[in-house]
GROMACS .gro file of C-alpha atoms in nm:
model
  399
    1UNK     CA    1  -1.175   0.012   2.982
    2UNK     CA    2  -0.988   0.228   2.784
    3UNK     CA    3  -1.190   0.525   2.604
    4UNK     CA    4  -1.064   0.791   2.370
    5UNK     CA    5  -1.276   1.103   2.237
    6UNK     CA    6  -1.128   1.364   1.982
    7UNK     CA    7  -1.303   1.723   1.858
    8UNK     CA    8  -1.274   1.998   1.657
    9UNK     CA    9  -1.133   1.754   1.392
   10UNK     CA   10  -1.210   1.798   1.010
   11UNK     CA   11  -1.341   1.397   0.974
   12UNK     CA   12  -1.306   1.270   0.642
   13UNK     CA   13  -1.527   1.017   0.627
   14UNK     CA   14  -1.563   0.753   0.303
   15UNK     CA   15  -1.862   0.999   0.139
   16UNK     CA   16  -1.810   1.352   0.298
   17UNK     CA   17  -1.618   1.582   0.502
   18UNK     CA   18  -1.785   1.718   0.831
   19UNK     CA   19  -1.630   1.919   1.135
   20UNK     CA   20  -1.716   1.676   1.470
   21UNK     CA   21  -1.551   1.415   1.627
   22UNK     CA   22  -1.560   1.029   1.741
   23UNK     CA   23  -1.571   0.854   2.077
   24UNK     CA   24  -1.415   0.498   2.093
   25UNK     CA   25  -1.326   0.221   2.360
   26UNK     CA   26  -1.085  -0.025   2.388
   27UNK     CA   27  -0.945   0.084   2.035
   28UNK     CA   28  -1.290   0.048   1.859
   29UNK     CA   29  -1.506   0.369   1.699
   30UNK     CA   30  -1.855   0.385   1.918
   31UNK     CA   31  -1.970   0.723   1.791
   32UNK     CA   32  -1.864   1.002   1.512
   33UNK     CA   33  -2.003   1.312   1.537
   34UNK     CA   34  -2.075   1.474   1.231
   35UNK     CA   35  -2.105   1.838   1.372
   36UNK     CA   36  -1.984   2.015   1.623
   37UNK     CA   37  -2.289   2.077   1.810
   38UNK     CA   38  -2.375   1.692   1.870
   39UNK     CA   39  -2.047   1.716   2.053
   40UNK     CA   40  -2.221   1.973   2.322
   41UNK     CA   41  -2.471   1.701   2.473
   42UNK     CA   42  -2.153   1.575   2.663
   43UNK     CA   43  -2.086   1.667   3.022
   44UNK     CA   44  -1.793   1.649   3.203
   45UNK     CA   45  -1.893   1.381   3.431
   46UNK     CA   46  -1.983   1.150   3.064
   47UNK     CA   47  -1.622   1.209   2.983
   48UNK     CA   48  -1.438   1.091   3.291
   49UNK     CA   49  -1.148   0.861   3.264
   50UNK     CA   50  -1.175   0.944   2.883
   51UNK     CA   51  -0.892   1.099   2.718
   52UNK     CA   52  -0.941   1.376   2.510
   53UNK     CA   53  -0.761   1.565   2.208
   54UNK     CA   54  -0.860   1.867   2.062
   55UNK     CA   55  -0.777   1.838   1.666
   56UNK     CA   56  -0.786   2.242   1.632
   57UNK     CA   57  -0.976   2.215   1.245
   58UNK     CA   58  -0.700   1.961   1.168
   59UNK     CA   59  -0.813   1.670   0.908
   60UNK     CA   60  -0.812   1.309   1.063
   61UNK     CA   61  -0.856   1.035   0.810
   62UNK     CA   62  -0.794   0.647   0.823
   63UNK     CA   63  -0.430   0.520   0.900
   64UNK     CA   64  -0.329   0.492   0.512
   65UNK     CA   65  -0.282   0.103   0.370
   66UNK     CA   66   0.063   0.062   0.104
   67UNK     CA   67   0.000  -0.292  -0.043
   68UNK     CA   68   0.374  -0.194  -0.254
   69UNK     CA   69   0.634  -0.102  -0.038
   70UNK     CA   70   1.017  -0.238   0.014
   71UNK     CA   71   1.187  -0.041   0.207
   72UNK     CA   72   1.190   0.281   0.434
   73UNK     CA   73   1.417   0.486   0.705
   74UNK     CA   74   1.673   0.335   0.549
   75UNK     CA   75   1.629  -0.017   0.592
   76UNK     CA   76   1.466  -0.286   0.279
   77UNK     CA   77   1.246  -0.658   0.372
   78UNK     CA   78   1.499  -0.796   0.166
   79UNK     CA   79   1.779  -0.719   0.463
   80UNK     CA   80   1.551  -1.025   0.614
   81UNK     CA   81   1.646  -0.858   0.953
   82UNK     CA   82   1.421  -0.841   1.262
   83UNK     CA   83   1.570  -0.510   1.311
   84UNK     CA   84   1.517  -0.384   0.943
   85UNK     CA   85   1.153  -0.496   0.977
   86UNK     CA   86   1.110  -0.315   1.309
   87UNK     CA   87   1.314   0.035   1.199
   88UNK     CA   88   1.089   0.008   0.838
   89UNK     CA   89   0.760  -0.058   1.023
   90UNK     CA   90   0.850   0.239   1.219
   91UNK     CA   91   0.951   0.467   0.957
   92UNK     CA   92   0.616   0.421   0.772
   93UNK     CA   93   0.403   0.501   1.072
   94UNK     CA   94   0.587   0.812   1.090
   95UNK     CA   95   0.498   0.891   0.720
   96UNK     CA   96   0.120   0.787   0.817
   97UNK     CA   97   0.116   0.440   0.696
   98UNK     CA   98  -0.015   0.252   0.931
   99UNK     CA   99  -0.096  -0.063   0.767
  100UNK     CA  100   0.162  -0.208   0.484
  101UNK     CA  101   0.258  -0.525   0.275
  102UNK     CA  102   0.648  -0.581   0.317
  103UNK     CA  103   0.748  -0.625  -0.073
  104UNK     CA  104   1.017  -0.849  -0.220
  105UNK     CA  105   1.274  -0.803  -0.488
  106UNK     CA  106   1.394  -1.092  -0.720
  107UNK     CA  107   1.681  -1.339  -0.539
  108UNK     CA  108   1.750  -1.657  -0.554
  109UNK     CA  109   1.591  -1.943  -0.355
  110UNK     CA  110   1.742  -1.971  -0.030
  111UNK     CA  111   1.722  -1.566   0.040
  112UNK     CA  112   1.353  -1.591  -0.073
  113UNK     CA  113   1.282  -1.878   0.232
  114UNK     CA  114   1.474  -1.632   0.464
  115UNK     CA  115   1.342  -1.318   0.362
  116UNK     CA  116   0.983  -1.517   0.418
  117UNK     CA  117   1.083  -1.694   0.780
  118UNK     CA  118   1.174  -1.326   0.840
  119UNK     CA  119   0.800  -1.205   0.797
  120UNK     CA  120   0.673  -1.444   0.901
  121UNK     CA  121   0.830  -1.402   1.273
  122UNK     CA  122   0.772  -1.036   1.233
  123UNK     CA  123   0.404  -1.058   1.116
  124UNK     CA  124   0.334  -1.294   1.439
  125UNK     CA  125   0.519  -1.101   1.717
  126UNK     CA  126   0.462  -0.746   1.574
  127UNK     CA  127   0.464  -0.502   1.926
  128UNK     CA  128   0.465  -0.165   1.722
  129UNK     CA  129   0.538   0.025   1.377
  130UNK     CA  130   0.316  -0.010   1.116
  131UNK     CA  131   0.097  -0.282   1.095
  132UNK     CA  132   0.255  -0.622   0.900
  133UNK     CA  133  -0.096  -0.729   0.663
  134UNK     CA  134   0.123  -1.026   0.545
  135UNK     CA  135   0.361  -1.030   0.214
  136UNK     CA  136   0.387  -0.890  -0.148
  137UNK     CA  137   0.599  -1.156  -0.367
  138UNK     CA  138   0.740  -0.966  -0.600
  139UNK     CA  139   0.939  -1.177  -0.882
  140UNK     CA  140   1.115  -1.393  -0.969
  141UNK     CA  141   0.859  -1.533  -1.229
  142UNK     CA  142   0.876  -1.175  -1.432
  143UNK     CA  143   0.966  -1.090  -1.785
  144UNK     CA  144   1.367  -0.961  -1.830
  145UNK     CA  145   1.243  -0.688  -2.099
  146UNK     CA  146   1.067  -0.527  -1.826
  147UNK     CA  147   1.285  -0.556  -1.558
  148UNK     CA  148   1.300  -0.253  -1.449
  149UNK     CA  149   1.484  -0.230  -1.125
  150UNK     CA  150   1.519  -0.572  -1.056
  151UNK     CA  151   1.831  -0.781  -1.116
  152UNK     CA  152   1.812  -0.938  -1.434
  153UNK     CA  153   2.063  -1.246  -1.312
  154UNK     CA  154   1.780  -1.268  -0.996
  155UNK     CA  155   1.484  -1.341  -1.248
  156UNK     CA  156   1.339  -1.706  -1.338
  157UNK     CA  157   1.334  -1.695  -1.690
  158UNK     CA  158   1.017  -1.872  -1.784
  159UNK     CA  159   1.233  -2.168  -1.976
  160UNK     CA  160   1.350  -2.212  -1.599
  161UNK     CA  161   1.188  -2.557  -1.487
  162UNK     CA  162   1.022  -2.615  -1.139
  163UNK     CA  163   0.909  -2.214  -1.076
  164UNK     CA  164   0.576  -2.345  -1.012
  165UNK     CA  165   0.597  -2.629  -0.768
  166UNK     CA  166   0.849  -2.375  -0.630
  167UNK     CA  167   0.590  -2.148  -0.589
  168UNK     CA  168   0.348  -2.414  -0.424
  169UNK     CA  169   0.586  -2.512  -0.189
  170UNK     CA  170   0.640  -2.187  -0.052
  171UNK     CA  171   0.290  -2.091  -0.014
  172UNK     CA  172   0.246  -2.456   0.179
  173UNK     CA  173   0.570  -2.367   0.395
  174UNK     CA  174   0.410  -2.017   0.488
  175UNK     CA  175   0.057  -2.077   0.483
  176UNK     CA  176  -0.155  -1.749   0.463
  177UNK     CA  177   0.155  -1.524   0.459
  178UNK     CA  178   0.187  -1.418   0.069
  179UNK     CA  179  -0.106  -1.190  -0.008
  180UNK     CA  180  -0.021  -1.089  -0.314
  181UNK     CA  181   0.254  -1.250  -0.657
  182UNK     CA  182   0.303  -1.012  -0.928
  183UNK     CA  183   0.434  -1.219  -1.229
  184UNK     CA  184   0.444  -1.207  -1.583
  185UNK     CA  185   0.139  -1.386  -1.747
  186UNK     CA  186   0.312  -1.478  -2.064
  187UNK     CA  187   0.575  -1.724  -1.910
  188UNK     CA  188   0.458  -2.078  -2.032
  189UNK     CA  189   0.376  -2.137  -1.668
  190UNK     CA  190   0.189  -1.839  -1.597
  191UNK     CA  191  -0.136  -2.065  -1.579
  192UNK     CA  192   0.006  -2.288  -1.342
  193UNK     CA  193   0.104  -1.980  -1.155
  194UNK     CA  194  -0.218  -1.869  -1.108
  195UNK     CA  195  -0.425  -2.173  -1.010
  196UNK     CA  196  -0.170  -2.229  -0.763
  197UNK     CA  197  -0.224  -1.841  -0.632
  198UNK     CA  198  -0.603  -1.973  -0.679
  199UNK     CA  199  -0.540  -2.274  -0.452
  200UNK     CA  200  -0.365  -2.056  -0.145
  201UNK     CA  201  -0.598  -1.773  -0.167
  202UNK     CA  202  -0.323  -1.509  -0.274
  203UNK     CA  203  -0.364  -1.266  -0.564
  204UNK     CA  204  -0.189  -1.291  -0.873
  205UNK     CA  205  -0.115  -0.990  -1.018
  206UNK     CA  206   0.026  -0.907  -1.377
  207UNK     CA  207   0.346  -0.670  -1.373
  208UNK     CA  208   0.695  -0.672  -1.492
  209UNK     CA  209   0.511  -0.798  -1.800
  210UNK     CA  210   0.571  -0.779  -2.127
  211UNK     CA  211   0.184  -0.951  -2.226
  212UNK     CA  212  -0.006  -0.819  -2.498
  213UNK     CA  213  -0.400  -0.769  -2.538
  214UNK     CA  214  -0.478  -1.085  -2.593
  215UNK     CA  215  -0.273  -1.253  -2.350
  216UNK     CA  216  -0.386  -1.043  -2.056
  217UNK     CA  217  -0.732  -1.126  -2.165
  218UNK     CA  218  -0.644  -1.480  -2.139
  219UNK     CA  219  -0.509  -1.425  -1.845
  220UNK     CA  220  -0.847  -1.303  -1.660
  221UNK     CA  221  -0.983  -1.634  -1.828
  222UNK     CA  222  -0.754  -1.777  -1.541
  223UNK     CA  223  -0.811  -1.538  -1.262
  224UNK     CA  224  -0.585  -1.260  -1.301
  225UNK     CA  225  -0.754  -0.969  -1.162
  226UNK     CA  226  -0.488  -0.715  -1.020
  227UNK     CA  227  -0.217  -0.520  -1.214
  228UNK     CA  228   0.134  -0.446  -1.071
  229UNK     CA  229   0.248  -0.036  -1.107
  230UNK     CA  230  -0.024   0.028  -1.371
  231UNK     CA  231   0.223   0.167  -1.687
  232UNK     CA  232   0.547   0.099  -1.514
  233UNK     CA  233   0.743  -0.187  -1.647
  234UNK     CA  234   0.518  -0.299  -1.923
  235UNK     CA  235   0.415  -0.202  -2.252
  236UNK     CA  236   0.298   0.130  -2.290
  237UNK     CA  237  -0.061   0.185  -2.489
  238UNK     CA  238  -0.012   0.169  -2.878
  239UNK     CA  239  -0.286   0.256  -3.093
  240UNK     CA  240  -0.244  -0.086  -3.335
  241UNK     CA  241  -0.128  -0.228  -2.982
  242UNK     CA  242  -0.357  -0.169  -2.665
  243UNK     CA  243  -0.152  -0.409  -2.461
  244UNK     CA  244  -0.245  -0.534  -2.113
  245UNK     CA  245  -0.324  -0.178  -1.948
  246UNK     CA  246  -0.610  -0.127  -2.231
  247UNK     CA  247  -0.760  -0.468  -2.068
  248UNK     CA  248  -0.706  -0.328  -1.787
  249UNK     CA  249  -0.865   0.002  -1.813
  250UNK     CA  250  -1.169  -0.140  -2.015
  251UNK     CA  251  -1.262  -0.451  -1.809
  252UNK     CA  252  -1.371  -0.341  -1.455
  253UNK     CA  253  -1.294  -0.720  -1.293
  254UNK     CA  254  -0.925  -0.559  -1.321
  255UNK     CA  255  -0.768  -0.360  -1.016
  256UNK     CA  256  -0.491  -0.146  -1.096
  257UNK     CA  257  -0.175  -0.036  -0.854
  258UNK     CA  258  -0.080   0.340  -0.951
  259UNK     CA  259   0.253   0.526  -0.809
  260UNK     CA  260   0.095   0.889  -0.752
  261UNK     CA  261   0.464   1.055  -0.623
  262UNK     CA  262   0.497   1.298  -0.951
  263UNK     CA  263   0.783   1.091  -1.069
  264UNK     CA  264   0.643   0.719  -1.207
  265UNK     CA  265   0.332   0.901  -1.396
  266UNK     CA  266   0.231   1.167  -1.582
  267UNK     CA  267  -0.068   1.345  -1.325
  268UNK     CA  268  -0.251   1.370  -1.659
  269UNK     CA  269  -0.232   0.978  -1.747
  270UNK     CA  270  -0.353   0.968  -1.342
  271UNK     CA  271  -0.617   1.125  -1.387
  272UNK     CA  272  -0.703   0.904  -1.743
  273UNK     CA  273  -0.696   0.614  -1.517
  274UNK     CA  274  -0.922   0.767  -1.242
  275UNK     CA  275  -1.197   0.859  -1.508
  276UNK     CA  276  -1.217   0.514  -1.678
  277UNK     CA  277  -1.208   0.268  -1.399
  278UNK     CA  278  -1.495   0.288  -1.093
  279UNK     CA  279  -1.344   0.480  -0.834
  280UNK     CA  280  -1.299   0.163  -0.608
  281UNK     CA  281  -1.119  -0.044  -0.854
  282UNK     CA  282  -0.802   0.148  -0.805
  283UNK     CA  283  -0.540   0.163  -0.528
  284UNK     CA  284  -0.261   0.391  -0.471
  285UNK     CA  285   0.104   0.215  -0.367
  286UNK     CA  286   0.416   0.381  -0.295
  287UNK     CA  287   0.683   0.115  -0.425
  288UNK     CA  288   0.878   0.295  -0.178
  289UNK     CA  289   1.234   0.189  -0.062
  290UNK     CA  290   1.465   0.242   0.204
  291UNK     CA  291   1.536   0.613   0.062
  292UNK     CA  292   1.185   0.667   0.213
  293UNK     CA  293   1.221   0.945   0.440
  294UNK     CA  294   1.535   0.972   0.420
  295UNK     CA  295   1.799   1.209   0.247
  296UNK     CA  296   1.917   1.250  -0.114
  297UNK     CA  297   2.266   1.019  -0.150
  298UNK     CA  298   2.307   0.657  -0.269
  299UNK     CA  299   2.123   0.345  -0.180
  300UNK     CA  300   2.081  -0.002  -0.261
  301UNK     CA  301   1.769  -0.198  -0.408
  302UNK     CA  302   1.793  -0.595  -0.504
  303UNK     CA  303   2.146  -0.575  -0.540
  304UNK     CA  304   2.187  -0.274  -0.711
  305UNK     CA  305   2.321   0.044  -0.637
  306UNK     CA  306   2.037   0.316  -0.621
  307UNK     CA  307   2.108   0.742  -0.631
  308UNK     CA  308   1.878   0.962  -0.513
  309UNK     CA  309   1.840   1.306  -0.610
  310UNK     CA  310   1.518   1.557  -0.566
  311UNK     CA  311   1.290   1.261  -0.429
  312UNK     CA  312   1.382   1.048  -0.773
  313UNK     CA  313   1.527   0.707  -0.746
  314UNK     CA  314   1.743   0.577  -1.025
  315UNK     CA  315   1.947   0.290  -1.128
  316UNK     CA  316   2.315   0.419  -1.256
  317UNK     CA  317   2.156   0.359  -1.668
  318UNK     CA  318   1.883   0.630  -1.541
  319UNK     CA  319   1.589   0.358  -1.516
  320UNK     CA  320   1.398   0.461  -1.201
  321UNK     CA  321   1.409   0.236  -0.900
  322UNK     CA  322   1.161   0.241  -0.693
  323UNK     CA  323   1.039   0.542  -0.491
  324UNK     CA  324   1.213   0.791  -0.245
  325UNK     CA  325   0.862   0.904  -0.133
  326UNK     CA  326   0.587   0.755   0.125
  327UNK     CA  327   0.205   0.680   0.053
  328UNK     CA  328   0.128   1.025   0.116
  329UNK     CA  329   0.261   1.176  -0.112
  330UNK     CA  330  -0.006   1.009  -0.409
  331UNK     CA  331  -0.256   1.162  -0.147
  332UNK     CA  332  -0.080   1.493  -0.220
  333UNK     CA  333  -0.085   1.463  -0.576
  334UNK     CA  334  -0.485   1.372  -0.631
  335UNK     CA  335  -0.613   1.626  -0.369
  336UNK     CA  336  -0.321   1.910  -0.442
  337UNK     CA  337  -0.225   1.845  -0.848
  338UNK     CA  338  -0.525   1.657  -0.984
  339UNK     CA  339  -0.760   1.875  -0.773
  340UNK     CA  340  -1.001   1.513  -0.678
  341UNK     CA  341  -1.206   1.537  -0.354
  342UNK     CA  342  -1.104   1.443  -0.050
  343UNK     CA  343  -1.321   1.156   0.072
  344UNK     CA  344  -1.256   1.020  -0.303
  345UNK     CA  345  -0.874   1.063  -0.304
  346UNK     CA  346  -0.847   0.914   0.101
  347UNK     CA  347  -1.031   0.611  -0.076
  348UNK     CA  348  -0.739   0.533  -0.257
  349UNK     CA  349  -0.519   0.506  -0.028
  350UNK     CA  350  -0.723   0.314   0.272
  351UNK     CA  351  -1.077   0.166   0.200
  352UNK     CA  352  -0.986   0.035  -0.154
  353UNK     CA  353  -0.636  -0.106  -0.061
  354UNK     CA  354  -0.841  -0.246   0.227
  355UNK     CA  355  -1.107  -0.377   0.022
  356UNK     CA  356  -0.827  -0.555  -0.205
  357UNK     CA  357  -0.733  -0.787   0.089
  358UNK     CA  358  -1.047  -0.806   0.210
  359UNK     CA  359  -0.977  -0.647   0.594
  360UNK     CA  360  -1.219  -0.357   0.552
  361UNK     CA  361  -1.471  -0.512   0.796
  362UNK     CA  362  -1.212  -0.359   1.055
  363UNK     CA  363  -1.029  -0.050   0.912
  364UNK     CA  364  -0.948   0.145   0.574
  365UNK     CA  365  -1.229   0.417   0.661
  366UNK     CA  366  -1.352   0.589   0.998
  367UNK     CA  367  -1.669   0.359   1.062
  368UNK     CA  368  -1.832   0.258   1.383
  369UNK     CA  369  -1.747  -0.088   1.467
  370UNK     CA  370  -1.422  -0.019   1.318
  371UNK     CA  371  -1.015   0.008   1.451
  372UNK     CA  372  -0.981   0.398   1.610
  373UNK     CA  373  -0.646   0.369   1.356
  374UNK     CA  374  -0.690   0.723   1.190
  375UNK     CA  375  -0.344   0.977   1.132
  376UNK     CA  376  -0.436   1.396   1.215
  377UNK     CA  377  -0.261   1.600   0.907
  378UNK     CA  378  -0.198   1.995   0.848
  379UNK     CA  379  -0.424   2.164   0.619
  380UNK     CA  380  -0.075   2.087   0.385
  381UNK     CA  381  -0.115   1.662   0.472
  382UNK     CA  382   0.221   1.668   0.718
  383UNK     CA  383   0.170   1.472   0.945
  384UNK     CA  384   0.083   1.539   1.318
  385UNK     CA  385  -0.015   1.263   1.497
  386UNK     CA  386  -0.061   0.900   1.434
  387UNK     CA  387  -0.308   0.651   1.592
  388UNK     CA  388  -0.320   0.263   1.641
  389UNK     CA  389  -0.596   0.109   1.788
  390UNK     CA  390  -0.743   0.408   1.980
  391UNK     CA  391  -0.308   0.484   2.085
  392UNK     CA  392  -0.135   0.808   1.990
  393UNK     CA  393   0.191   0.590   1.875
  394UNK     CA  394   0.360   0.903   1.726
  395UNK     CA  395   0.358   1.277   1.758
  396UNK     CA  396   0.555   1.506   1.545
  397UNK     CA  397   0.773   1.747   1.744
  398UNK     CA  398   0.615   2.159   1.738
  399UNK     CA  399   0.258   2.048   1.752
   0.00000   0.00000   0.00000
């Protein structure tokens, strides 16, 4: 039996804040203490062969979930290395990620299938780093105009025949592996697309788009229900033009992805997002590459060379590529910019994420019944400590 019990911790909890603790065995939350005096009914003897941490006021909220992510510690999924997949799931647990879809670029066929075996090995014998939820398919099936960072040579033009049986062969080749396809809705397959997404149980999600009003509500006819980057790489909002992100804002079957690292949006347009959809219809994603957590100097994303400069990734033409910053830093920017309460701005970031791939019956918030998988942070968010399963897996040096 293996029990853990931590105090003094600032628990932030999915509806409030409270100064106690939580007692859990064999990696599973039996009791959270919501003050300090419940704590005091222990004895020593009820704590024997019980490890226990004193969090000294620290906050300790749920391991954070990035459902966007390519890269980190300077390696990218598409490497379709064991040993990229291993240093990235690493690098993100040290950044407080503890839970993460691995992300793909656009690329042709045959590095698609080996980028997927790749996962696929990874997400079955995964000993440590960050846990591997499954697989974001990002491209090829996305509009050139809104490319953004991704190879325009690399992208299935939607005159391109066979994308979709494509598609359903790869999801029957690597059953319950893709979680998530972000695609442009517009292509004259993008129906196809989805009831195949429909017929695998993986989301299809509109980004890299250039679909209007209209077509995005035509879409969610079909079962789109999930928008890629929210305002990056599509159409912006045009009075005479609304676009797919006024669907999106205005019909709450719609979940929206939002890059919170300063550099992808305006705080202000944020926090316009925040107010008009319910609070768990939005998730927070990095996008974050293998410049994550590492230093300024150039990089490489889908084929193309990347610089990085003050925490801003960019494409030699200036179009940004991705981001040089981890999860929590769009945890920074609600609680520290936007001013948002804590328990609402954790949300984002674990229990709605979560909720989106339907695990949160076993973690994305500090529940009984639920993984001990929680990360201890500085009344600034650095991180301290990181848990898995009830195991401190990383400790940051000076603690």
């Amino acid at each position: 039996m293996d029990r853990g019990f931590v105090h003094g911790a600032t628990l932030v909890l999915p509806d409030r804040i409270c100064s106690g603790g939580m007692l859990w065995q064999d990696g599973i939350l039996k009791e959270i203490f919501d003050e300090a005096s419940e704590i005091q009914r222990f004895r020593p003897e009820d704590l024997k062969k019980t490890t226990v941490w004193d969090m000294e006021g620290d906050f300790v909220i749920p391991g954070l979930i990035d459902t966007h992510v390519h890269g980190a510690g300077g390696y990218d999924v598409m490497d379709g290395t064991p040993e990229s997949l291993h240093t990235l799931a690493e690098a993100l647990l040290k950044e407080g990620t503890t839970a993460f879809l691995p992300t793909t670029m656009s690329c042709s066929a045959e590095q698609l299938k080996r980028v997927l075996h790749n996962v696929a090995d990874f997400h079955r014998g995964q000993l440590w780093g960050a846990e591997s939820l499954g697989l974001h398919l990002e491209g090829p099936f996305l509009a050139v105009e809104f490319r953004g960072a991704q190879a325009t040579d690399l992208i299935w033009e939607g005159a391109r025949e066979g994308s979709a049986q494509f598609l359903a062969n790869l999801l029957g080749e690597f059953p319950d592996l893709v979680k998530i396809l972000t695609f442009a809705p517009e292509r004259p397959d993008g129906r196809e697309l989805v009831e195949i997404c429909a017929a695998h149980g993986v989301i299809p999600s509109a980004g890299h788009t250039a679909a209007n009003f209209d077509q995005m509500g035509q879409a969610v006819q079909w079962g789109v229900r999930h928008i890629t980057h929210a305002f990056n790489a599509m159409p912006g909002i045009h009075h005479r033009n609304p676009g797919l992100l006024t669907k999106a804002l205005l019909d709450e079957t719609i979940t929206m992805e939002v890059i919170a690292d300063g550099v992808h949006i305006h705080p202000a347009v944020i926090d316009l997002v925040l107010r008009n959809k319910s609070p768990e219809r939005v998730c927070l994603i990095s996008d974050g590459t293998r410049a994550v957590g590492m230093p300024d100097g150039e990089y490489e994303l889908g084929g193309q060379k990347t610089l990085v400069r003050q925490g801003m990734a960019q494409l030699p033409d200036g179009t940004i590529a991705g981001s040089a910053y981890p999860l929590r830093q769009g945890l920074k920017t609600l609680v520290q910019t936007l001013e948002y309460p804590l328990p609402k701005a954790v949300c984002y970031v674990t229990l709605n994420p979560a909720k989106l791939l339907g695990i949160d019956n076993r973690i994305g918030s500090l529940e009984l019944n639920k993984e001990a998988t929680f990360i201890r942070l500085s009344p600034d968010f650095d991180i301290k400590q990181v848990w898995l399963q009830g195991k401190l897996v990383f400790e940051a040096r000076g603690i």
